[in-house]
Amino acid sequence: MFSWLGKQGGGRERGGGGDVVQTVTGGLRDLYLRKLLPLEEHYRFHDFHSPALEEADFENKPMVLLVGQYSTGKTTFIRYLLEQDFPGMRIGPEPTTDSFIAVMYGDSEGSVPGNALVVDPKKPFRKLSRFGNAFLNRFMCSQLPNQVLKSISIIDSPGILSGEKQRISRGYDFCQVLQWFAERVDRIILLFDAHKLDISDEFSEAIKSFRGQDDKIRVVLNKADQVDTQQLMRVYGALMWSLGKVIDTPEVLRVYIGSFWAHPLRNTENRRLFEAEAQDLFKDIQSLPQKAAVRKLNDLIKRARLAKVHAYIISYLKKEMPSVFGKENKKKELISRLPEIYIQLQREYHISAGDFPEVKKMQEQLETCDFTKFHSLKPKLIESVDNMLANKIASLMSLIRQEESNMPTEMVHGGAFDGTMAGPFGHGYGEGAKEGADEDEWVVAKDKPAYDEIFYTLSPINGKISGINAKKEMVTSKLPNSVLGKIWKLADCDGDGMLDDEEFALAKHLIKVKLDGYELPGTLPSHLMPPSHRKPLQTAE
């Protein structure tokens, strides 16, 4: 399994589902070191875009980054997921979290300060040292033995404030730090408060720093139980309008609505909605370990495409520079013409405009560079990356899919995730087609007298009604024929093309289930089987 990757990449052999992730990780690391890193170093990619990747970047667990304005419930959200306090946790209505806190698994509870954290080769944070002491003094790792953290790590960020003063007083480039994390995490969760929908200038800049990571972003509208249904509709509309102004994508972001803390709901009229939304969010987070290998592969592909474009830009600027006189004037001219250069390179190398870095940021970075020290285009480096993208990564992707289908599903367990899986408080328990699953009496029986009255008006013959007569009644539900056809198939237990009184009652019950907004089962559950159609239990003689 992935033998060529495991040997070259140093992948360790392990049993169970970890084999795939471990061996793929080794393969990705090997491809990066041999194919992509030489191109990055030759054209100073790390000075312009992102530091070089290290072993910990490939080995680390999936990470979730929480971002939001102060008092939107970021730290409380983590506490809700873990069902446990963590070192460094502070919760309050005022801006309490003034640090980046990496909440990770540890055999014992404790914290590691930022300066010590960035020299630990086993942690994926070494490259954060470039942001200096002002940041490192506001960065820490909180470790604790928690089941949830065996599968994922969570990054808590400082509450975002409004106003220029707060932005300057941080002492480090907040948006640059967020961008660094965004490139390495598996999920970015933006939290909003139902009473605090305004997007401040700093929050707007923070969201824009996630450019190119749109597939990782999810939005949580927290504290939604503090408003009624009518207000919630207005709040949701206002949130989508605000997000549309700062997130430049044609797709609508997925917004999860709820109240993510372990306290009674203040307004219970939307309880069912909140439970369904929480379940969807939990499923999204729980799937991260299984998708970790694909995410790392996807990020490496994005990085490779950007590195190629960067090489074309740098080599073009080098080629256009004069050998002796007028270097400074030519540099200024090339920087001002950068948008035109982008278009020219797009046409020459057939590159999508979306692969190019932001023009304004690139112009600012080029101001301090000596163009004469740039390198000319080296086709062998480009060909090596092209070969990686066309052959190695493509085959690796198909192998990941093949192996994922053959191994147990990796899920996040523990904390709040376990409370939603089974038992009477699991999502959907005792609702819809699952109603009556733990009762001795047939759940349809309570409404059967009313269904019988309808049944006997449909001209039954020998205790059964024809399909034509049943259809006349079933179409009054106004459900589409495709749905009614499925209901007929479920209700006609003996498959004789007719319905007796119990089968008809079952059909009416399933119609009611669908009209109430629940999904129909794929096969008829045993508790819904009409009593007269149940097979008698075989007893030992």
XYZ file of C-alpha atoms in Angstrom:
541
model
C 0.000 0.000 0.000
C 1.621 3.220 -1.292
C 4.973 1.407 -1.064
C 6.854 3.938 -3.178
C 5.554 6.743 -0.997
C 6.178 5.016 2.319
C 9.810 4.160 1.568
C 10.799 7.542 0.209
C 8.735 9.562 2.643
C 9.662 7.671 5.774
C 6.054 6.622 6.465
C 5.791 4.336 9.509
C 3.773 1.162 9.219
C 0.821 1.053 11.567
C -2.252 -1.097 11.834
C -5.817 0.018 11.217
C -7.021 3.186 9.507
C -3.847 5.127 10.375
C -1.865 3.312 7.650
C -3.369 5.368 4.850
C -2.983 8.761 6.487
C 0.548 7.988 7.694
C 1.809 6.664 4.347
C 0.117 9.408 2.343
C 1.625 11.943 4.722
C 5.080 10.537 4.056
C 4.443 10.646 0.326
C 3.256 14.256 0.390
C 6.261 15.312 2.438
C 8.582 13.547 -0.004
C 6.944 15.166 -3.039
C 7.187 18.590 -1.432
C 10.859 18.235 -0.512
C 11.959 16.822 -3.868
C 9.681 18.601 -6.345
C 8.197 21.814 -4.957
C 10.671 23.117 -2.362
C 13.530 23.646 -4.909
C 11.219 25.868 -6.989
C 10.123 27.840 -3.904
C 13.685 28.454 -2.739
C 14.983 29.412 -6.195
C 12.391 32.178 -6.615
C 12.162 33.318 -2.956
C 8.573 32.131 -2.584
C 8.914 32.067 1.222
C 9.735 35.791 1.368
C 6.568 36.694 -0.537
C 3.891 34.194 0.378
C 4.292 31.413 2.933
C 7.183 29.891 4.924
C 8.534 26.486 3.934
C 6.540 23.513 5.166
C 8.058 21.275 7.849
C 7.445 17.699 8.916
C 4.987 18.794 11.628
C 2.828 20.502 8.955
C 2.266 17.108 7.343
C 1.966 15.104 10.576
C -0.353 17.312 12.643
C -3.975 16.468 13.447
C -6.786 18.379 11.702
C -7.136 21.894 13.153
C -10.205 24.117 13.549
C -9.723 27.909 13.724
C -12.361 30.002 15.517
C -12.640 33.670 14.539
C -15.154 36.298 15.622
C -15.721 39.598 17.353
C -15.472 39.725 21.136
C -18.238 38.102 23.178
C -19.626 36.013 20.301
C -18.966 32.807 22.258
C -15.736 31.442 20.723
C -14.206 30.197 23.995
C -17.617 29.013 25.221
C -18.011 27.083 21.946
C -14.756 25.221 22.638
C -15.885 24.545 26.218
C -19.178 23.229 24.794
C -17.405 20.810 22.431
C -14.906 19.545 25.018
C -17.331 19.556 27.976
C -14.292 20.531 30.026
C -12.409 23.683 31.009
C -8.968 24.138 29.487
C -5.898 26.025 30.798
C -5.979 29.721 29.910
C -9.739 29.765 29.391
C -11.492 33.019 30.303
C -15.138 33.748 29.527
C -17.002 37.019 29.970
C -19.050 39.711 28.175
C -15.948 41.911 27.847
C -13.013 41.113 25.484
C -11.439 38.327 27.578
C -9.371 36.213 25.189
C -6.471 38.456 24.159
C -4.277 35.586 22.934
C -4.172 32.885 20.316
C -4.652 29.615 22.210
C -3.932 26.272 20.539
C -6.039 23.726 22.422
C -4.386 20.349 21.866
C -4.227 16.868 23.359
C -1.741 16.170 26.151
C -1.303 13.360 28.662
C -1.476 15.895 31.487
C -3.144 19.283 31.816
C -0.920 22.335 31.353
C 0.094 25.194 29.091
C 3.137 26.037 26.974
C 4.031 29.713 26.284
C 4.521 30.915 22.715
C 8.303 31.326 22.798
C 8.754 27.711 23.895
C 6.065 26.486 21.513
C 7.741 27.776 18.343
C 10.965 25.845 19.021
C 9.182 22.513 19.467
C 9.762 20.493 16.253
C 6.784 18.243 17.042
C 4.335 21.159 16.875
C 3.361 22.825 13.551
C 4.021 26.369 14.853
C 7.770 26.902 14.353
C 7.352 29.374 11.490
C 5.238 31.679 13.679
C 8.468 32.959 15.214
C 8.728 35.478 12.370
C 5.900 37.515 13.921
C 8.152 38.435 16.852
C 7.769 38.677 20.615
C 4.704 40.927 20.482
C 2.823 37.973 18.996
C 4.587 35.162 20.857
C 3.714 36.785 24.187
C 0.079 36.493 23.068
C 0.321 32.886 21.918
C 0.118 29.706 23.984
C -0.722 26.030 23.758
C -3.265 24.614 26.175
C -2.886 20.850 26.608
C -5.295 18.479 28.321
C -6.326 14.805 28.159
C -9.631 15.058 26.300
C -11.144 12.501 23.906
C -12.133 15.162 21.349
C -8.552 16.448 21.134
C -7.252 12.986 20.209
C -8.745 13.613 16.762
C -8.616 17.406 16.255
C -6.924 20.523 17.635
C -8.755 23.837 18.100
C -7.282 27.333 17.713
C -9.000 30.064 19.745
C -8.287 33.586 18.490
C -8.526 36.988 20.245
C -11.904 38.704 20.039
C -11.898 41.168 17.149
C -12.557 44.763 18.161
C -13.566 47.815 16.169
C -11.549 50.950 15.625
C -8.040 51.767 14.463
C -6.561 52.085 17.951
C -7.225 48.487 18.907
C -5.742 47.230 15.624
C -2.497 49.170 16.062
C -2.118 48.348 19.757
C -1.816 44.598 19.100
C 1.843 45.110 18.181
C 1.788 42.473 15.410
C 0.028 41.965 12.075
C -3.160 40.268 13.213
C -4.396 39.525 9.676
C -1.069 38.031 8.641
C -1.221 35.659 11.600
C -4.778 34.664 10.683
C -3.683 34.059 7.100
C -0.841 31.829 8.323
C -3.285 29.729 10.336
C -5.881 29.693 7.534
C -3.400 28.083 5.150
C -2.781 25.228 7.588
C -6.113 24.521 9.284
C -8.846 22.204 8.010
C -11.821 24.331 9.024
C -12.364 28.055 9.690
C -15.446 28.858 11.779
C -16.653 32.475 11.824
C -18.837 33.113 14.884
C -21.508 35.797 15.013
C -23.776 36.876 17.861
C -27.492 37.271 17.060
C -27.282 40.723 18.730
C -23.940 41.709 17.185
C -24.013 41.386 13.398
C -21.954 44.430 12.452
C -18.666 43.552 10.745
C -15.985 45.960 11.970
C -13.121 47.131 9.761
C -10.697 44.735 11.450
C -13.124 41.823 11.134
C -13.610 42.675 7.466
C -9.834 42.660 6.920
C -9.570 39.397 8.846
C -12.156 37.727 6.613
C -10.405 39.041 3.495
C -7.162 37.463 4.714
C -8.864 34.081 4.163
C -8.843 34.676 0.403
C -8.287 31.384 -1.401
C -9.502 29.337 1.601
C -13.232 29.757 0.951
C -13.842 26.000 0.957
C -12.736 25.826 4.603
C -15.063 28.568 5.915
C -18.226 27.841 7.886
C -20.369 30.435 9.671
C -22.073 29.982 13.051
C -24.881 32.316 14.149
C -24.606 31.830 17.898
C -26.974 32.792 20.734
C -29.937 32.426 18.346
C -32.167 31.327 21.234
C -32.185 34.919 22.514
C -34.531 36.054 19.707
C -37.917 34.785 18.551
C -38.642 33.294 15.124
C -39.581 36.556 13.428
C -36.485 38.330 14.745
C -34.319 35.335 13.790
C -35.453 35.611 10.163
C -34.427 39.266 10.108
C -31.124 38.528 11.848
C -30.301 35.783 9.344
C -31.094 38.061 6.401
C -28.964 40.870 7.841
C -26.064 38.456 8.414
C -26.148 37.174 4.830
C -26.237 40.765 3.537
C -23.232 41.716 5.674
C -21.248 38.641 4.631
C -22.003 39.287 0.966
C -20.127 42.589 1.185
C -16.876 41.094 2.517
C -16.742 37.560 1.084
C -16.376 37.737 -2.678
C -17.766 34.362 -3.767
C -20.839 33.533 -5.880
C -21.760 30.663 -3.544
C -23.777 31.239 -0.390
C -21.840 30.336 2.762
C -23.245 27.607 4.989
C -24.573 29.211 8.164
C -25.290 27.062 11.236
C -27.894 28.564 13.561
C -28.063 27.652 17.237
C -27.031 28.243 20.813
C -23.753 26.493 21.433
C -23.414 26.255 25.180
C -24.674 23.848 27.855
C -27.421 26.077 29.269
C -31.236 26.002 28.919
C -32.626 27.644 25.790
C -34.134 31.060 26.493
C -36.541 30.708 23.565
C -37.595 27.130 22.789
C -39.830 27.669 19.737
C -36.902 26.885 17.384
C -35.509 23.981 19.409
C -35.931 21.477 16.579
C -34.111 23.796 14.158
C -31.237 24.323 16.598
C -30.872 20.572 17.156
C -30.791 19.870 13.409
C -28.239 22.647 12.816
C -26.005 21.450 15.670
C -26.133 17.928 14.281
C -25.067 19.158 10.822
C -22.190 21.166 12.314
C -21.047 18.203 14.410
C -21.078 15.952 11.337
C -18.960 18.491 9.467
C -16.374 18.644 12.264
C -16.469 14.889 12.863
C -15.583 14.212 9.221
C -12.328 16.227 9.391
C -10.009 13.316 10.400
C -11.257 11.221 7.500
C -10.703 14.098 5.054
C -7.334 15.162 6.491
C -5.207 13.461 3.824
C -7.300 14.940 1.005
C -7.139 18.408 2.582
C -3.343 18.289 2.851
C -3.178 17.113 -0.744
C -5.482 19.930 -1.861
C -3.442 22.554 0.009
C -0.229 21.248 -1.562
C -1.794 21.546 -5.026
C -2.863 25.151 -4.317
C 0.616 25.932 -3.048
C 2.241 24.381 -6.119
C 0.074 26.405 -8.504
C 0.905 29.627 -6.652
C 4.629 28.761 -6.610
C 4.581 28.240 -10.390
C 2.871 31.581 -10.983
C 5.317 33.285 -8.612
C 8.248 31.812 -10.566
C 6.841 33.197 -13.834
C 6.383 36.658 -12.280
C 9.875 36.828 -10.742
C 11.610 35.491 -13.868
C 9.718 37.989 -16.064
C 10.797 40.908 -13.861
C 14.390 39.654 -14.029
C 14.256 39.406 -17.824
C 12.930 42.968 -18.206
C 15.609 44.576 -16.021
C 18.429 46.489 -17.841
C 21.952 45.174 -17.343
C 23.636 48.522 -16.540
C 21.731 51.840 -16.418
C 18.221 52.886 -15.366
C 17.566 49.982 -13.032
C 15.612 51.967 -10.427
C 13.347 53.652 -12.979
C 12.706 50.328 -14.719
C 11.839 48.730 -11.380
C 9.233 51.431 -10.669
C 7.798 51.012 -14.165
C 7.523 47.223 -13.815
C 5.817 47.501 -10.415
C 3.248 49.968 -11.791
C 2.690 47.683 -14.815
C 2.182 44.571 -12.702
C -1.553 44.209 -13.578
C -0.639 44.239 -17.282
C 2.176 41.730 -16.634
C -0.338 39.431 -14.951
C -2.561 39.493 -18.061
C 0.427 38.879 -20.338
C 1.564 35.864 -18.296
C -1.980 34.492 -18.201
C -2.070 34.459 -22.000
C 1.479 33.209 -22.511
C 1.301 30.273 -20.071
C -2.497 29.655 -20.129
C -2.902 30.337 -16.404
C -6.181 31.189 -14.684
C -6.436 34.694 -13.212
C -7.474 33.127 -9.889
C -4.026 31.551 -9.484
C -2.256 34.920 -9.276
C -1.472 36.633 -5.959
C -3.212 39.881 -5.058
C -1.740 42.709 -7.175
C -1.629 45.410 -4.502
C 0.074 43.184 -1.929
C 2.602 41.951 -4.483
C 3.434 45.530 -5.514
C 4.089 46.493 -1.888
C 6.417 43.517 -1.393
C 8.341 44.193 -4.616
C 9.124 47.770 -3.502
C 11.849 46.515 -1.141
C 13.354 43.912 -3.501
C 16.461 44.094 -5.673
C 15.245 42.824 -9.047
C 18.789 42.169 -10.239
C 19.117 39.384 -7.672
C 16.085 37.572 -9.054
C 16.648 34.398 -11.103
C 15.761 33.762 -14.724
C 13.227 31.102 -15.641
C 14.517 27.577 -15.103
C 12.284 25.223 -17.161
C 13.487 22.071 -15.359
C 12.107 23.299 -12.016
C 8.735 24.089 -13.625
C 8.656 20.711 -15.408
C 9.355 18.925 -12.139
C 6.330 20.581 -10.484
C 4.167 19.929 -13.562
C 5.121 16.260 -13.404
C 4.192 16.182 -9.715
C 0.764 17.683 -10.419
C 0.007 15.616 -13.514
C 1.220 12.208 -12.382
C 2.255 11.751 -8.757
C -0.570 13.692 -7.100
C -3.233 12.440 -9.493
C -2.354 8.793 -8.781
C -2.089 9.519 -5.060
C -5.599 10.983 -5.027
C -7.124 7.872 -6.602
C -5.261 5.647 -4.139
C -6.529 7.710 -1.186
C -10.117 7.272 -2.379
C -9.629 3.567 -2.916
C -8.133 2.999 0.525
C -10.676 5.220 2.312
C -13.467 2.982 1.050
C -11.727 -0.066 2.539
C -10.961 1.291 6.000
C -13.129 2.147 9.029
C -14.484 5.678 9.110
C -12.416 7.946 11.365
C -14.655 10.211 13.444
C -14.276 12.683 16.287
C -15.542 11.187 19.552
C -15.968 12.442 23.103
C -17.360 15.640 24.598
C -20.530 17.031 23.056
C -20.182 14.708 20.051
C -21.111 11.625 22.082
C -24.296 13.250 23.395
C -25.770 13.440 19.888
C -25.147 9.903 18.688
C -27.446 7.491 20.490
C -30.182 7.179 23.097
C -33.428 9.131 23.412
C -31.589 12.487 23.070
C -29.969 11.599 19.769
C -31.064 13.790 16.875
C -34.372 12.598 15.380
C -34.988 9.967 18.040
C -38.698 9.125 18.270
C -39.582 11.517 15.418
C -40.944 10.925 11.930
C -40.583 7.316 10.790
C -38.702 6.543 14.031
C -41.751 7.369 16.180
C -42.914 4.341 18.153
C -39.686 2.395 17.701
C -39.430 1.596 21.413
C -43.159 1.033 22.031
C -44.990 -2.295 22.173
C -48.136 -0.989 20.464
C -48.194 -0.313 16.730
C -47.731 3.462 16.431
C -50.279 3.711 13.599
C -53.029 2.193 15.762
C -53.870 5.480 17.526
C -54.978 7.084 14.234
C -56.320 3.936 12.593
C -60.020 4.559 13.433
C -59.923 7.785 11.402
C -58.068 6.039 8.551
C -60.604 3.170 8.613
C -63.473 5.593 7.972
C -61.730 6.735 4.783
C -60.802 3.146 3.858
C -64.442 1.963 3.834
C -65.497 4.806 1.536
C -63.065 3.522 -1.136
C -65.127 0.413 -2.019
C -63.003 -2.378 -0.548
C -63.518 -5.866 -2.037
C -62.744 -8.827 0.175
C -61.178 -6.427 2.688
C -58.829 -4.726 0.198
C -58.898 -1.626 -2.009
C -57.452 -1.457 -5.498
C -54.451 0.653 -6.473
C -56.718 2.999 -8.452
C -58.965 3.700 -5.478
C -55.997 4.080 -3.136
C -54.421 6.569 -5.571
C -57.565 8.750 -5.529
C -57.143 9.245 -1.803
C -53.325 9.457 -1.688
C -53.085 12.219 -4.326
C -55.198 14.489 -2.107
C -51.996 14.942 -0.047
C -50.554 16.902 -3.044
C -47.250 15.076 -2.667
C -45.429 14.371 -5.967
C -45.962 11.001 -7.641
C -42.353 9.991 -6.985
C -42.948 10.297 -3.231
C -46.365 8.631 -3.327
C -44.859 5.794 -5.348
C -42.280 5.201 -2.607
C -45.005 5.296 0.061
C -47.055 2.754 -1.926
C -44.030 0.451 -2.159
C -43.455 0.668 1.613
C -47.132 0.204 2.507
C -47.918 -2.715 0.152
C -46.257 -5.187 2.507
C -47.335 -8.351 0.679
C -46.748 -6.865 -2.777
C -50.152 -7.903 -4.163
C -50.921 -4.488 -5.683
C -53.779 -3.858 -3.228
C -54.037 -2.451 0.317
C -55.909 -3.925 3.256
C -57.066 -1.691 6.110
C -53.736 -1.913 7.987
C -51.656 -1.288 4.867
C -53.843 1.695 3.982
C -53.457 3.079 7.523
C -49.687 2.663 7.156
C -49.755 4.560 3.850
C -51.681 7.420 5.474
C -49.199 7.442 8.386
C -46.211 7.669 6.001
C -47.924 10.506 4.121
C -48.299 12.334 7.437
C -44.608 11.714 8.231
C -43.600 13.271 4.904
C -45.990 16.220 5.257
C -44.516 16.928 8.710
C -41.138 17.475 7.064
C -39.428 14.153 7.819
C -37.696 11.836 5.372
C -39.160 8.471 4.431
C -37.178 5.347 5.369
C -35.438 3.367 2.610
C -37.008 0.148 3.865
C -39.942 -0.310 6.207
C -38.736 -0.436 9.857
C -39.941 -3.440 11.827
C -41.939 -1.301 14.268
C -44.052 0.087 11.394
C -44.901 -3.336 9.958
C -48.689 -3.912 10.314
C -49.420 -6.529 13.022
C -51.182 -8.924 10.644
C -48.177 -8.912 8.298
C -45.542 -9.602 10.934
C -43.906 -12.993 10.830
C -44.636 -14.990 13.989
C -41.668 -15.524 16.288
C -40.299 -19.032 16.026
C -40.203 -20.776 19.385
C -38.006 -23.719 20.235
C -39.928 -26.966 20.502
